[in-house]
Amino acid sequence: MKKLLFTLATLVFAANTYAANYVIDDDNKGAHAFINFKIKHLGYSWLTGRFNRFSGSFEYDANKLADSSVQVTIDTSSIDSNHARRDKHLRSDDFLDVDKFPKATFVSTSIKVVNDNEFKIIGDLTLHGVTKQITIDAEKVGEGKDPWGGYRAGFAGTTEIALKDFAIEKDLGPASTHVILELHVEGMRK
Amino acid sequence: MTNKYSLISRLCHWLSAVLVLALFFVGIWMVELSYYDDWYQVAPTQHKNFGIILAALTIIRIVARFTSDKPAPIGEKWEQLTASITHKLMYLLLLTILISGYLISTASGKPILWFDWLPIPATIAYADTQADLAGDIHQYAAYVLIALVVLHVAGAIKHQLIDKKPLFKRMI
């Protein structure tokens, strides 16, 4: 009996430690994921925008948060700040240079658990041809069954990057040297 | 056969000449302005406002050119042919530049507010990158147009000064 319990416990534990694979619900699916950015305009207000096209996946298990991982690829030409000429400028070689660098990627390298819901995702962001380590402050929003037979988990995260760190040298003034990325990601378990 | 272009043609020609040169140099200059430059906002706005005037002039001009008499061609046969091709190419490039400029400004489906007053509605807003492609066309077509302008002026000077033909009289 003791042995059986032990076996069962091992099985349950094993099942729990096996992180499930999730695919991000991007714009080719239901679009419940958003890569938003904001940057100060002259220091007087926030300008916000987003990337409309990206894809990615993550491994996640609530009981083994530290083993989780995430990878995302962003189509840089999909930048959208609700102003065609600004977007043209953002795609140009003053900023993202999307002809030369059509993709940006993020690949996590480790997770630091803060508490049950909060954690830090450390990983490599490749943007504008430059790869740099960044830390995303993330929290779980929720997880559970969806009404259509699937299982979903969703997160929110923020990080701040310096434009200069990614070799984007265009001078937007002293208040606009950094960009805040606001990430909202829902995944569907595979 | 008349020995002058029609009044409308003459007016449009010289106004267009001034506008084409001004817009070309403003265009080259304004895309390099830094974000904190005083002209960063004004220059592109005025480039559009005056670009629309040039568009109107060009349409009037093309109609006038094909509906009114014009002086007989001068010079050798090859010169007449070159001049005729250059003129037609200049019209074609003008239209290309004007249409591509319009497509840059209206790429997100919003109208151009001409002198903050008259909305020029957007018609085609087909893709995220419309402004990029239209921008490239706008830029390179402008370079070709200016090359043709140089050829056009060189031809006019040759006829006037070397061949001693009273060419300028036909256009003033």
mmCIF file of C-alpha atoms in Angstrom, chain B residues 45-136:
data_model
loop_
_atom_site.group_PDB
_atom_site.id
_atom_site.type_symbol
_atom_site.label_atom_id
_atom_site.label_comp_id
_atom_site.label_asym_id
_atom_site.label_seq_id
_atom_site.Cartn_x
_atom_site.Cartn_y
_atom_site.Cartn_z
ATOM 1 C CA THR B 45 2.795 69.877 -44.408
ATOM 2 C CA GLN B 46 3.617 72.629 -46.896
ATOM 3 C CA HIS B 47 5.206 70.095 -49.254
ATOM 4 C CA LYS B 48 1.820 68.380 -49.378
ATOM 5 C CA ASN B 49 -0.184 71.607 -49.674
ATOM 6 C CA PHE B 50 1.864 72.847 -52.621
ATOM 7 C CA GLY B 51 2.107 69.363 -54.093
ATOM 8 C CA ILE B 52 -1.665 69.370 -54.397
ATOM 9 C CA ILE B 53 -1.525 72.736 -56.184
ATOM 10 C CA LEU B 54 0.984 71.201 -58.603
ATOM 11 C CA ALA B 55 -1.361 68.267 -59.115
ATOM 12 C CA ALA B 56 -4.210 70.609 -60.048
ATOM 13 C CA LEU B 57 -1.932 72.594 -62.384
ATOM 14 C CA THR B 58 -0.710 69.404 -64.020
ATOM 15 C CA ILE B 59 -4.205 68.182 -64.746
ATOM 16 C CA ILE B 60 -5.223 71.565 -66.194
ATOM 17 C CA ARG B 61 -2.016 71.617 -68.191
ATOM 18 C CA ILE B 62 -2.431 68.196 -69.720
ATOM 19 C CA VAL B 63 -6.004 69.032 -70.729
ATOM 20 C CA ALA B 64 -4.878 72.381 -72.180
ATOM 21 C CA ARG B 65 -1.980 70.763 -74.014
ATOM 22 C CA PHE B 66 -4.216 68.319 -75.841
ATOM 23 C CA THR B 67 -7.129 70.668 -76.500
ATOM 24 C CA SER B 68 -5.404 73.814 -77.738
ATOM 25 C CA ASP B 69 -3.120 74.626 -80.648
ATOM 26 C CA LYS B 70 0.606 74.572 -80.170
ATOM 27 C CA PRO B 71 3.500 76.039 -82.179
ATOM 28 C CA ALA B 72 5.188 73.872 -84.800
ATOM 29 C CA PRO B 73 8.164 71.882 -83.562
ATOM 30 C CA ILE B 74 11.590 73.327 -84.300
ATOM 31 C CA GLY B 75 15.039 71.846 -84.838
ATOM 32 C CA GLU B 76 16.247 68.703 -86.526
ATOM 33 C CA LYS B 77 14.097 65.635 -86.795
ATOM 34 C CA TRP B 78 15.982 63.874 -83.959
ATOM 35 C CA GLU B 79 15.653 66.964 -81.800
ATOM 36 C CA GLN B 80 11.919 67.089 -82.391
ATOM 37 C CA LEU B 81 11.625 63.438 -81.481
ATOM 38 C CA THR B 82 13.785 63.808 -78.358
ATOM 39 C CA ALA B 83 11.808 66.853 -77.261
ATOM 40 C CA SER B 84 8.513 65.097 -77.809
ATOM 41 C CA ILE B 85 9.597 62.021 -75.815
ATOM 42 C CA THR B 86 11.066 64.198 -73.035
ATOM 43 C CA HIS B 87 7.832 66.199 -72.744
ATOM 44 C CA LYS B 88 5.685 63.085 -72.541
ATOM 45 C CA LEU B 89 8.015 61.472 -70.011
ATOM 46 C CA MET B 90 7.893 64.608 -67.881
ATOM 47 C CA TYR B 91 4.100 64.484 -67.816
ATOM 48 C CA LEU B 92 4.224 60.795 -66.958
ATOM 49 C CA LEU B 93 6.750 61.318 -64.156
ATOM 50 C CA LEU B 94 4.823 64.283 -62.788
ATOM 51 C CA LEU B 95 1.715 62.117 -62.581
ATOM 52 C CA THR B 96 3.696 59.273 -60.992
ATOM 53 C CA ILE B 97 5.182 61.591 -58.375
ATOM 54 C CA LEU B 98 1.858 63.264 -57.633
ATOM 55 C CA ILE B 99 -0.022 59.982 -57.296
ATOM 56 C CA SER B 100 2.684 58.345 -55.169
ATOM 57 C CA GLY B 101 2.837 61.432 -52.949
ATOM 58 C CA TYR B 102 -0.891 61.240 -52.461
ATOM 59 C CA LEU B 103 -0.591 57.525 -51.615
ATOM 60 C CA ILE B 104 2.077 58.210 -48.958
ATOM 61 C CA SER B 105 -0.046 60.842 -47.280
ATOM 62 C CA THR B 106 -3.249 58.844 -47.369
ATOM 63 C CA ALA B 107 -1.741 55.411 -46.650
ATOM 64 C CA SER B 108 -3.605 55.008 -43.385
ATOM 65 C CA GLY B 109 -6.939 55.908 -44.971
ATOM 66 C CA LYS B 110 -7.056 59.415 -43.541
ATOM 67 C CA PRO B 111 -7.626 62.433 -45.775
ATOM 68 C CA ILE B 112 -5.090 65.179 -46.457
ATOM 69 C CA LEU B 113 -6.412 68.444 -45.071
ATOM 70 C CA TRP B 114 -5.343 70.915 -47.756
ATOM 71 C CA PHE B 115 -4.170 74.111 -46.048
ATOM 72 C CA ASP B 116 -6.000 72.915 -42.943
ATOM 73 C CA TRP B 117 -9.199 73.432 -44.809
ATOM 74 C CA LEU B 118 -10.158 71.187 -47.733
ATOM 75 C CA PRO B 119 -10.114 67.441 -47.090
ATOM 76 C CA ILE B 120 -8.652 65.436 -49.983
ATOM 77 C CA PRO B 121 -10.083 62.010 -49.248
ATOM 78 C CA ALA B 122 -8.044 58.820 -49.210
ATOM 79 C CA THR B 123 -9.063 56.231 -51.795
ATOM 80 C CA ILE B 124 -6.489 53.456 -51.649
ATOM 81 C CA ALA B 125 -5.054 52.276 -48.341
ATOM 82 C CA TYR B 126 -4.143 48.727 -49.160
ATOM 83 C CA ALA B 127 -1.344 47.628 -46.877
ATOM 84 C CA ASP B 128 0.860 48.456 -43.883
ATOM 85 C CA THR B 129 3.794 49.190 -46.123
ATOM 86 C CA GLN B 130 1.999 51.266 -48.767
ATOM 87 C CA ALA B 131 3.787 54.393 -47.557
ATOM 88 C CA ASP B 132 7.201 52.723 -47.935
ATOM 89 C CA LEU B 133 6.699 51.597 -51.530
ATOM 90 C CA ALA B 134 4.992 54.834 -52.546
ATOM 91 C CA GLY B 135 7.819 56.711 -50.838
ATOM 92 C CA ASP B 136 10.492 54.923 -52.868
#
